[in-house]
Short mmCIF file of C-alpha atoms in Angstrom, two decimals:
data_model
loop_
_atom_site.label_atom_id
_atom_site.label_comp_id
_atom_site.label_asym_id
_atom_site.label_seq_id
_atom_site.Cartn_x
_atom_site.Cartn_y
_atom_site.Cartn_z
CA MET A 1 -4.38 -67.35 68.99
CA HIS A 2 -4.55 -67.86 72.71
CA GLY A 3 -6.80 -66.15 75.50
CA SER A 4 -10.33 -64.78 75.42
CA PRO A 5 -11.35 -61.55 73.44
CA GLU A 6 -11.25 -59.95 76.86
CA ALA A 7 -7.77 -60.72 77.72
CA ARG A 8 -6.58 -59.99 74.19
CA ALA A 9 -8.31 -56.64 74.49
CA LEU A 10 -6.30 -55.92 77.67
CA HIS A 11 -2.97 -56.73 75.95
CA ASP A 12 -3.87 -53.96 73.23
CA LEU A 13 -4.48 -51.65 76.06
CA TYR A 14 -1.46 -52.67 77.89
CA PRO A 15 1.07 -54.42 75.55
CA ALA A 16 2.81 -56.63 78.17
CA ILE A 17 6.41 -56.13 79.42
CA ASP A 18 8.41 -59.12 80.85
CA LEU A 19 11.16 -58.37 83.16
CA HIS A 20 13.57 -61.48 82.49
CA ALA A 21 14.07 -64.04 79.39
CA ASP A 22 17.58 -65.38 78.72
CA SER A 23 17.19 -65.71 74.91
CA LEU A 24 20.47 -63.93 74.12
CA MET A 25 22.34 -66.67 75.71
CA TRP A 26 21.20 -69.11 73.24
CA SER A 27 21.60 -66.64 70.37
CA ARG A 28 25.26 -66.17 71.27
CA TRP A 29 25.51 -70.07 71.69
CA VAL A 30 23.72 -71.75 68.90
CA ASN A 31 22.56 -68.69 66.74
CA TYR A 32 18.91 -68.90 67.94
CA ASP A 33 16.69 -66.89 65.67
CA LEU A 34 14.63 -64.10 67.34
CA HIS A 35 12.80 -63.81 64.00
CA ALA A 36 11.68 -67.35 63.25
CA ARG A 37 8.57 -68.68 64.90
CA HIS A 38 9.45 -71.62 67.01
CA GLU A 39 7.24 -74.31 68.35
CA PRO A 40 7.08 -74.68 71.92
CA PRO A 41 9.50 -77.00 73.58
CA LEU A 42 8.60 -80.47 74.58
CA PRO A 43 7.51 -80.66 78.19
CA PHE A 44 10.15 -81.39 80.67
CA ALA A 45 12.84 -80.92 77.96
CA ALA A 46 12.44 -77.08 77.80
CA LEU A 47 15.66 -75.07 78.82
CA GLY A 48 14.93 -72.63 76.09
CA GLY A 49 13.11 -71.67 72.93
CA HIS A 50 10.27 -69.86 74.45
CA VAL A 51 10.71 -66.31 73.16
CA ASP A 52 10.86 -65.05 69.63
CA VAL A 53 9.47 -62.05 67.82
CA PRO A 54 6.26 -63.77 66.21
CA ARG A 55 5.43 -65.14 69.49
CA MET A 56 5.90 -62.07 71.42
CA LYS A 57 3.43 -60.18 69.11
CA GLU A 58 1.06 -63.08 69.22
CA GLY A 59 0.93 -62.89 72.97
CA GLY A 60 0.34 -59.31 73.18
CA MET A 61 3.66 -58.16 74.12
CA GLY A 62 5.07 -54.61 73.83
CA ALA A 63 8.65 -55.18 75.19
CA GLN A 64 11.01 -57.82 76.59
CA PHE A 65 13.82 -57.42 78.75
CA PHE A 66 16.58 -59.76 77.63
CA GLY A 67 19.08 -61.03 80.51
CA LEU A 68 22.76 -60.99 79.66
CA VAL A 69 24.20 -64.12 81.16
CA SER A 70 27.89 -65.05 82.01
CA LEU A 71 28.79 -67.84 84.30
CA PRO A 72 31.45 -67.22 86.41
CA ILE A 73 32.56 -70.87 87.19
CA GLY A 74 36.19 -70.49 88.26
CA GLN A 75 36.42 -67.70 85.78
CA ARG A 76 37.27 -63.99 86.76
CA HIS A 77 38.16 -62.67 83.55
CA GLY A 78 36.44 -62.47 80.12
CA LEU A 79 33.15 -62.11 81.49
CA ALA A 80 32.47 -58.68 80.34
CA ARG A 81 33.19 -59.76 76.72
CA VAL A 82 30.49 -62.44 76.97
CA ILE A 83 27.91 -59.67 77.69
CA ASP A 84 29.16 -57.66 74.94
CA GLU A 85 28.82 -60.46 72.77
CA GLN A 86 25.25 -60.91 73.75
CA ILE A 87 24.51 -57.28 73.02
CA ASP A 88 26.16 -57.80 69.61
CA ALA A 89 23.93 -60.76 68.75
CA LEU A 90 20.96 -58.73 69.60
CA GLU A 91 22.01 -55.85 67.50
CA GLY A 92 22.62 -58.27 64.68
CA GLN A 93 19.30 -59.57 64.86
CA ILE A 94 17.83 -56.28 65.05
CA SER A 95 19.62 -55.08 62.11
CA ARG A 96 18.07 -57.83 59.89
CA ALA A 97 14.35 -56.63 60.69
CA PRO A 98 14.40 -53.34 62.20
CA HIS A 99 10.88 -52.81 61.49
CA ARG A 100 9.94 -55.69 63.85
CA ILE A 101 12.09 -55.29 66.87
CA ILE A 102 14.04 -52.32 68.15
CA LYS A 103 16.36 -51.86 71.05
CA VAL A 104 14.96 -49.46 73.54
CA ARG A 105 15.87 -48.00 76.78
CA THR A 106 13.19 -45.57 78.24
CA ALA A 107 9.44 -45.59 78.53
CA ALA A 108 9.10 -43.16 75.90
CA GLU A 109 11.04 -45.39 73.51
CA ILE A 110 8.92 -48.22 74.28
CA GLU A 111 5.83 -46.16 73.55
CA ALA A 112 7.06 -44.88 70.37
CA ALA A 113 7.99 -48.61 69.28
CA ARG A 114 4.50 -49.55 69.83
CA ALA A 115 3.37 -46.69 67.83
CA ARG A 116 5.51 -47.92 64.91
CA GLY A 117 4.38 -51.70 65.38
CA GLN A 118 7.75 -52.77 66.87
CA VAL A 119 8.57 -54.97 69.77
CA GLY A 120 10.95 -53.38 72.29
CA ALA A 121 13.91 -55.09 73.49
CA LEU A 122 15.67 -54.02 76.67
CA LEU A 123 18.76 -55.43 78.27
CA GLY A 124 19.77 -56.41 81.82
CA ILE A 125 22.89 -58.06 83.03
CA GLU A 126 22.46 -60.96 85.39
CA GLY A 127 25.17 -60.88 88.07
CA GLY A 128 27.55 -57.88 89.05
CA HIS A 129 30.78 -60.37 88.36
CA ALA A 130 30.16 -59.19 84.73
CA LEU A 131 31.67 -55.99 85.79
CA GLU A 132 34.94 -57.71 86.46
CA GLY A 133 35.31 -55.18 89.63
CA SER A 134 35.18 -52.11 87.29
CA LEU A 135 32.82 -49.09 87.68
CA ASP A 136 34.25 -48.30 84.10
CA LYS A 137 32.62 -51.40 82.66
CA LEU A 138 29.40 -50.38 84.39
CA ALA A 139 29.37 -47.27 82.64
CA HIS A 140 30.52 -48.93 79.15
CA PHE A 141 27.34 -51.23 79.65
CA ALA A 142 25.28 -48.26 80.43
CA ARG A 143 26.24 -46.77 76.99
CA ARG A 144 25.52 -49.84 75.26
CA GLY A 145 21.91 -49.62 76.59
CA VAL A 146 21.88 -51.84 79.38
CA ARG A 147 18.95 -50.93 81.56
CA TYR A 148 19.37 -52.91 85.02
CA LEU A 149 22.03 -54.83 86.82
CA SER A 150 21.16 -57.76 88.85
CA LEU A 151 23.83 -57.44 91.63
CA CYS A 152 24.45 -61.36 92.12
CA HIS A 153 23.80 -64.60 90.49
CA PHE A 154 24.32 -67.98 91.87
CA SER A 155 27.89 -67.26 93.35
CA ARG A 156 29.56 -64.57 95.39
CA ASN A 157 31.16 -61.64 93.38
CA GLU A 158 32.82 -58.54 94.33
CA LEU A 159 29.62 -56.84 95.13
CA CYS A 160 27.65 -59.14 97.20
CA TYR A 161 26.56 -62.67 98.36
CA PRO A 162 23.87 -65.00 96.78
CA ALA A 163 20.84 -66.26 98.38
CA TYR A 164 21.97 -69.52 97.11
CA GLY A 165 25.12 -70.75 95.65
CA ARG A 166 28.85 -70.90 95.85
CA GLY A 167 30.12 -68.45 98.70
CA ARG A 168 26.85 -68.16 100.35
CA GLN A 169 27.06 -65.91 103.63
CA ASP A 170 23.73 -65.25 104.78
CA ASP A 171 24.71 -62.49 107.27
CA ALA A 172 26.88 -60.60 104.78
CA GLY A 173 25.46 -57.34 103.18
CA LEU A 174 26.92 -55.53 100.27
CA THR A 175 30.94 -55.04 99.99
CA GLN A 176 32.25 -51.47 99.59
CA PHE A 177 32.36 -52.07 95.97
CA GLY A 178 28.89 -53.17 95.91
CA ARG A 179 27.77 -49.96 97.50
CA GLU A 180 29.75 -47.88 94.96
CA VAL A 181 28.12 -49.80 92.21
CA VAL A 182 24.59 -49.12 93.44
CA ALA A 183 25.41 -45.57 93.79
CA ALA A 184 26.81 -45.64 90.20
CA CYS A 185 24.01 -47.30 88.82
CA GLU A 186 21.55 -44.63 89.93
CA ASP A 187 23.99 -41.79 88.47
CA LEU A 188 24.13 -43.67 85.18
CA GLY A 189 20.22 -44.66 84.94
CA VAL A 190 20.78 -48.20 85.48
CA VAL A 191 18.01 -49.92 87.50
CA VAL A 192 19.44 -52.12 90.48
CA ASP A 193 17.98 -55.58 90.48
CA LEU A 194 17.66 -57.65 93.33
CA ALA A 195 17.14 -61.04 92.21
CA HIS A 196 19.29 -63.84 93.47
CA ILE A 197 21.12 -61.53 96.08
CA ASN A 198 20.85 -62.86 99.83
CA ARG A 199 18.48 -61.15 102.21
CA ALA A 200 20.93 -58.99 104.06
CA GLY A 201 22.29 -57.36 100.71
CA PHE A 202 18.92 -56.95 99.67
CA LEU A 203 17.76 -55.07 102.30
CA GLU A 204 20.79 -52.88 102.27
CA ALA A 205 20.43 -52.07 98.79
CA CYS A 206 16.98 -51.09 99.47
CA ALA A 207 17.86 -48.86 102.35
CA MET A 208 20.62 -46.84 100.56
CA ALA A 209 18.49 -46.54 97.01
CA LYS A 210 17.31 -43.31 95.79
CA ARG A 211 16.05 -44.48 92.74
CA PRO A 212 13.36 -47.53 92.57
CA PRO A 213 15.00 -50.85 92.68
CA ILE A 214 13.34 -54.00 91.13
CA VAL A 215 13.48 -57.84 91.56
CA SER A 216 13.30 -58.85 87.85
CA HIS A 217 12.27 -62.55 88.50
CA THR A 218 11.28 -64.24 91.84
CA GLY A 219 8.58 -65.94 93.65
CA VAL A 220 7.38 -65.02 97.15
CA ILE A 221 7.59 -66.56 100.44
CA GLY A 222 4.14 -65.61 101.36
CA ALA A 223 2.80 -67.95 98.58
CA PHE A 224 5.23 -70.87 98.42
CA GLU A 225 8.32 -71.18 100.93
CA HIS A 226 11.60 -71.49 99.12
CA TRP A 227 15.10 -70.26 99.27
CA ARG A 228 14.70 -68.57 95.83
CA ASN A 229 11.77 -66.52 96.95
CA VAL A 230 11.62 -63.32 98.86
CA ASP A 231 9.58 -62.28 101.93
CA ASP A 232 7.10 -60.03 103.08
CA ALA A 233 9.65 -57.60 104.28
CA GLN A 234 11.83 -57.42 101.04
CA LEU A 235 8.45 -56.92 99.31
CA ARG A 236 7.74 -53.99 101.17
CA ALA A 237 11.29 -52.55 100.90
CA ILE A 238 10.77 -52.66 97.27
CA ALA A 239 7.46 -51.04 97.30
CA ASP A 240 8.73 -48.50 99.68
CA LYS A 241 11.33 -47.26 97.31
CA GLY A 242 8.54 -47.34 94.31
CA GLY A 243 10.16 -50.49 92.55
CA VAL A 244 8.42 -53.63 91.10
CA VAL A 245 8.63 -57.38 91.51
CA GLY A 246 8.37 -59.59 88.55
CA VAL A 247 6.88 -63.02 89.04
CA ILE A 248 8.87 -65.77 87.71
CA PHE A 249 6.94 -68.43 85.65
CA CYS A 250 8.88 -71.49 86.97
CA PRO A 251 6.81 -74.02 88.89
CA GLN A 252 9.79 -75.19 91.19
CA PHE A 253 9.67 -71.82 92.69
CA LEU A 254 5.86 -71.16 92.62
CA GLY A 255 4.73 -74.26 94.34
CA GLY A 256 3.12 -75.98 91.55
CA ASP A 257 2.29 -76.06 87.78
CA GLY A 258 -0.46 -74.30 85.94
CA LEU A 259 -1.65 -70.71 86.15
CA ALA A 260 -2.92 -70.74 89.68
CA PRO A 261 0.15 -70.53 91.28
CA VAL A 262 1.19 -67.56 89.23
CA VAL A 263 -1.89 -65.69 90.10
CA LYS A 264 -1.30 -66.60 93.82
CA HIS A 265 2.24 -64.87 93.87
CA LEU A 266 0.96 -62.04 91.90
CA LYS A 267 -2.10 -61.44 94.25
CA HIS A 268 0.30 -61.97 97.37
CA ILE A 269 2.37 -59.05 96.26
CA ILE A 270 -0.96 -57.06 95.73
CA ASP A 271 -2.09 -58.08 99.13
CA VAL A 272 1.40 -56.94 100.92
CA CYS A 273 2.16 -53.98 98.83
CA GLY A 274 -0.60 -52.93 96.68
CA GLU A 275 -1.36 -52.68 92.76
CA ASP A 276 1.81 -50.93 92.09
CA THR A 277 4.29 -53.47 92.90
CA PRO A 278 3.86 -56.83 90.77
CA ALA A 279 5.12 -57.18 87.37
CA LEU A 280 5.96 -60.08 85.07
CA GLY A 281 9.42 -62.04 85.44
CA SER A 282 9.19 -65.09 83.43
CA ASP A 283 12.59 -66.39 83.34
CA TRP A 284 12.05 -67.75 79.78
CA ASP A 285 14.87 -69.23 78.03
CA GLY A 286 16.77 -69.37 81.48
CA PHE A 287 17.36 -73.25 81.94
CA ILE A 288 13.72 -73.73 83.36
CA VAL A 289 10.62 -75.65 82.49
CA PRO A 290 7.89 -72.99 82.65
CA THR A 291 4.78 -73.72 83.94
CA ARG A 292 2.59 -75.56 81.38
CA ASP A 293 0.28 -72.72 80.44
CA LEU A 294 3.05 -70.25 79.81
CA CYS A 295 5.37 -72.27 77.84
CA ASP A 296 6.02 -69.45 75.44
CA ALA A 297 5.43 -65.94 74.94
CA ALA A 298 2.34 -66.54 72.69
CA ARG A 299 0.35 -68.07 75.69
CA LEU A 300 0.61 -64.82 77.90
CA PRO A 301 -3.09 -64.06 77.33
CA LEU A 302 -4.20 -67.12 79.19
CA LEU A 303 -2.34 -65.78 82.29
CA THR A 304 -4.43 -62.41 81.83
CA ASP A 305 -7.62 -64.66 81.63
CA ALA A 306 -6.79 -66.33 84.77
CA LEU A 307 -6.27 -62.81 86.61
CA LEU A 308 -9.75 -61.94 85.29
CA ALA A 309 -11.17 -65.08 86.53
CA SER A 310 -9.62 -64.51 90.07
CA GLY A 311 -11.76 -61.14 90.34
CA MET A 312 -8.76 -58.89 89.77
CA ARG A 313 -9.68 -55.56 88.14
CA PRO A 314 -8.57 -54.94 84.57
CA GLU A 315 -6.66 -51.64 85.74
CA ALA A 316 -4.86 -53.74 88.17
CA ILE A 317 -3.88 -56.29 85.45
CA GLY A 318 -2.80 -53.46 83.19
CA LYS A 319 -0.26 -52.41 85.82
CA ILE A 320 0.97 -55.91 86.01
CA LEU A 321 1.40 -56.38 82.37
CA ARG A 322 2.88 -53.02 81.64
CA GLY A 323 2.21 -50.11 83.90
CA ASN A 324 4.31 -50.79 86.76
CA VAL A 325 7.44 -51.45 84.71
CA MET A 326 6.81 -48.16 82.44
CA ARG A 327 6.62 -46.34 85.81
CA VAL A 328 9.90 -47.44 87.08
CA LEU A 329 11.60 -46.93 83.82
CA ALA A 330 10.23 -43.03 83.80
CA ASP A 331 11.63 -42.73 87.64
CA VAL A 332 15.26 -44.05 86.73
CA PRO A 333 15.97 -41.82 83.68
#
């Protein structure tokens, strides 16, 4: 078991919620088993294999958002089907052991799963290209339990432009369809996720938002300057609408390995926006090598120990682990 008794006690009080892991991509591709306890991948060889139910429970996790990934490399059709197949993969794994993991959508359902000893599984689509230009597909995914939509990934799509990648246009905001999608998400109870989108589209989406948006997985420029990270004005735009920002666990975007850079990014968000904005956004299983101390879900209490050692109040840590995300889920019914 990882982490001090103090850290584990905090996880008992605030079972952690992580905003982004791409495990279902591996379940679809290679039948990755969420019920088996896997060994942490070898350092510098880790593209996936970071998350499974036994290690989530060992790490004091209450729920995991699973990213639904489709890669539109020269492809415009069949992307929605890839999303459905990943949802099918999750539902198939849940059916094998529903007493251990259950698909949830609301804060109340996460609490009910906790009372039953289940880990909650939530869904978020990574990239609006998966809609294939159709609001009907957005409604379809909402009916299947999708809880957030990242407007962009690594390429231009019908909604917007990426911060980095194919079709990048830094001065271009949302398209007309992108604005329609933001409004439709709010009507359907789908949280708008602004990971990967360019700054102009990010700020436009925040300006028009009537419900809290999020950034599911990112670093912050105030802690480390990198194209992937968001600046203080973007942080304030999210915070002003009651949203949250999940800090990624990838050293490339954090500016270094180990727990200290993760703590630095979380504390910068608090310095800029207060305690109600930071959250966890690991990007486990997402073609990254995570920081060495957070190489799988079982080690999450080590981050809690590092936050305690930094002098952070236990109540603020509870917000990072769970409370802030639960508030957003309650605010986007």
